[in-house]
Short mmCIF file of C-alpha atoms in Angstrom, two decimals:
data_model
loop_
_atom_site.label_atom_id
_atom_site.label_comp_id
_atom_site.label_asym_id
_atom_site.label_seq_id
_atom_site.Cartn_x
_atom_site.Cartn_y
_atom_site.Cartn_z
CA MET A 1 -72.79 119.11 153.71
CA SER A 2 -71.80 121.21 156.74
CA LYS A 3 -73.09 124.40 155.07
CA ASN A 4 -76.60 122.92 155.09
CA LEU A 5 -76.50 121.76 158.71
CA LEU A 6 -78.83 123.34 161.22
CA ASP A 7 -78.07 123.40 164.91
CA CYS A 8 -80.81 122.68 167.47
CA TYR A 9 -81.90 126.33 167.54
CA GLY A 10 -82.41 126.44 163.78
CA PHE A 11 -84.25 123.13 163.78
CA CYS A 12 -86.52 124.27 166.64
CA GLY A 13 -87.27 127.47 164.73
CA ILE A 14 -88.47 125.44 161.76
CA MET A 15 -90.45 123.13 164.00
CA ASN A 16 -92.08 126.04 165.87
CA ALA A 17 -93.04 127.66 162.56
CA ALA A 18 -94.68 124.38 161.48
CA VAL A 19 -96.60 124.20 164.76
CA ARG A 20 -97.84 127.79 164.27
CA GLN A 21 -98.79 127.03 160.67
CA HIS A 22 -100.88 124.01 161.75
CA GLY A 23 -102.34 125.73 164.81
CA SER A 24 -101.03 123.32 167.47
CA ALA A 25 -98.53 120.58 168.15
CA ALA A 26 -101.36 118.02 168.15
CA LYS A 27 -102.52 119.10 164.67
CA LEU A 28 -98.97 119.04 163.34
CA ALA A 29 -98.40 115.56 164.77
CA ARG A 30 -101.57 114.30 163.04
CA ALA A 31 -100.58 115.98 159.77
CA LEU A 32 -97.12 114.36 159.88
CA GLY A 33 -98.41 111.00 161.09
CA VAL A 34 -96.17 110.96 164.16
CA ASP A 35 -96.79 110.41 167.84
CA GLU A 36 -97.91 113.64 169.51
CA GLN A 37 -95.80 113.13 172.63
CA ALA A 38 -92.74 112.34 170.52
CA LEU A 39 -93.30 115.60 168.64
CA ARG A 40 -93.65 117.55 171.91
CA ASP A 41 -90.50 115.94 173.34
CA THR A 42 -88.57 116.70 170.15
CA ARG A 43 -89.85 120.28 170.13
CA SER A 44 -88.60 120.82 173.69
CA LEU A 45 -85.37 118.92 172.93
CA LYS A 46 -86.17 116.60 175.83
CA SER A 47 -85.49 113.76 173.42
CA LEU A 48 -85.09 113.66 169.67
CA ASP A 49 -87.40 111.26 167.87
CA ASP A 50 -85.92 110.38 164.48
CA ALA A 51 -89.41 109.75 163.01
CA VAL A 52 -90.41 113.32 163.90
CA VAL A 53 -87.13 114.71 162.57
CA LYS A 54 -87.59 112.82 159.29
CA ALA A 55 -91.25 113.80 158.97
CA LEU A 56 -90.13 117.43 159.17
CA GLY A 57 -87.70 116.79 156.32
CA PHE A 58 -84.42 116.36 158.18
CA MET A 59 -81.92 113.74 159.25
CA ARG A 60 -80.17 114.02 162.61
CA VAL A 61 -76.37 113.81 162.47
CA LEU A 62 -73.72 114.01 165.16
CA ARG A 63 -70.85 116.43 164.86
CA TYR A 64 -67.87 116.85 167.15
CA PRO A 65 -66.86 120.41 168.08
CA SER A 66 -63.20 121.36 168.08
CA LEU A 67 -61.88 122.26 171.52
CA THR A 68 -59.65 124.96 170.04
CA ASP A 69 -61.89 126.51 167.36
CA ALA A 70 -65.57 126.98 168.20
CA LYS A 71 -66.49 127.30 164.51
CA THR A 72 -65.02 123.93 163.55
CA ILE A 73 -67.03 120.74 163.76
CA ALA A 74 -65.99 117.30 162.58
CA SER A 75 -67.94 114.35 161.27
CA LYS A 76 -67.56 110.80 162.54
CA LYS A 77 -65.52 110.01 159.43
CA GLN A 78 -63.12 112.88 160.13
CA ILE A 79 -62.63 111.76 163.74
CA GLN A 80 -61.99 108.20 162.55
CA GLU A 81 -59.43 109.44 160.01
CA LYS A 82 -57.63 111.54 162.62
CA LEU A 83 -57.50 108.56 164.97
CA THR A 84 -56.21 106.26 162.23
CA ASN A 85 -53.52 108.77 161.28
CA PHE A 86 -52.46 109.10 164.92
CA VAL A 87 -52.14 105.31 165.28
CA ARG A 88 -50.14 105.19 162.05
CA GLU A 89 -47.81 107.96 163.29
CA CYS A 90 -47.25 106.06 166.55
CA GLY A 91 -46.31 102.92 164.65
CA SER A 92 -48.76 100.59 166.40
CA GLN A 93 -52.04 100.46 168.24
CA ARG A 94 -50.19 99.56 171.43
CA ALA A 95 -47.98 102.66 171.21
CA ALA A 96 -50.94 104.90 170.36
CA ALA A 97 -53.01 103.54 173.25
CA ALA A 98 -50.10 104.11 175.65
CA ARG A 99 -49.74 107.74 174.48
CA MET A 100 -53.47 108.29 174.93
CA GLY A 101 -53.49 106.61 178.32
CA ILE A 102 -56.09 104.02 177.40
CA ASP A 103 -56.14 100.25 177.09
CA GLU A 104 -55.05 98.81 173.75
CA LYS A 105 -58.21 96.65 173.58
CA LEU A 106 -60.38 99.73 174.04
CA LEU A 107 -58.55 101.51 171.23
CA SER A 108 -59.06 98.48 169.01
CA LYS A 109 -62.80 98.50 169.74
CA ILE A 110 -63.00 102.22 168.98
CA GLN A 111 -61.18 101.77 165.69
CA ASN A 112 -63.45 98.86 164.74
CA ALA A 113 -66.57 100.95 165.56
CA ASP A 114 -67.52 98.60 168.42
CA ARG A 115 -67.26 101.53 170.86
CA GLY A 116 -67.84 105.26 170.59
CA PHE A 117 -65.12 107.88 170.47
CA GLY A 118 -65.68 109.12 174.04
CA ALA A 119 -62.37 107.88 175.43
CA VAL A 120 -60.27 109.55 172.71
CA LEU A 121 -62.19 112.72 171.81
CA SER A 122 -60.40 115.14 174.11
CA PHE A 123 -57.01 113.67 173.18
CA LEU A 124 -57.81 114.27 169.51
CA GLY A 125 -58.95 117.82 170.30
CA TYR A 126 -62.73 117.41 170.12
CA GLY A 127 -65.62 117.71 172.53
CA LYS A 128 -68.69 115.55 173.10
CA PRO A 129 -70.91 115.15 170.02
CA LEU A 130 -73.68 117.62 169.31
CA ASN A 131 -76.88 117.11 167.33
CA TYR A 132 -77.23 118.82 163.98
CA PHE A 133 -79.90 118.47 161.33
CA TYR A 134 -79.38 117.93 157.63
CA PRO A 135 -82.24 118.66 155.21
CA LEU A 136 -83.37 115.64 153.22
CA ALA A 137 -84.24 115.73 149.55
CA ARG A 138 -88.00 115.97 149.03
CA ASN A 139 -88.32 112.30 148.01
CA GLU A 140 -86.52 111.09 151.17
CA ASN A 141 -89.18 112.23 153.63
CA HIS A 142 -92.92 112.40 154.06
CA GLY A 143 -93.25 116.03 152.89
#
């Protein structure tokens, strides 16, 4: 899957080409059946509207960049697996939380997907999540 991922620059390139092809952002928004302002905000990366992203044939996914290798990005599943393995190596959630310097309850919520990874990302060697775009199969979008 990661070979097919586009970063924000690649996605914007595709979006800008679609705008040029249609003649304007307003015409593209009408052609896709999406809100014009949402399309403009997505195009400028002010905010990413998932309906616009999907109408262009993509799905937005988060990936976590490695702090030690700029070319390596991890999925949510990979972060979860690394966290689970760390807890297992420590012998308990309590011991793992103490080594990370966070509250045991917080670690429990992170492991149960009730909280995001923010508190443990740097400890696990990853940075804040970045947006990437995965192309959908033709029957999964409007195009």
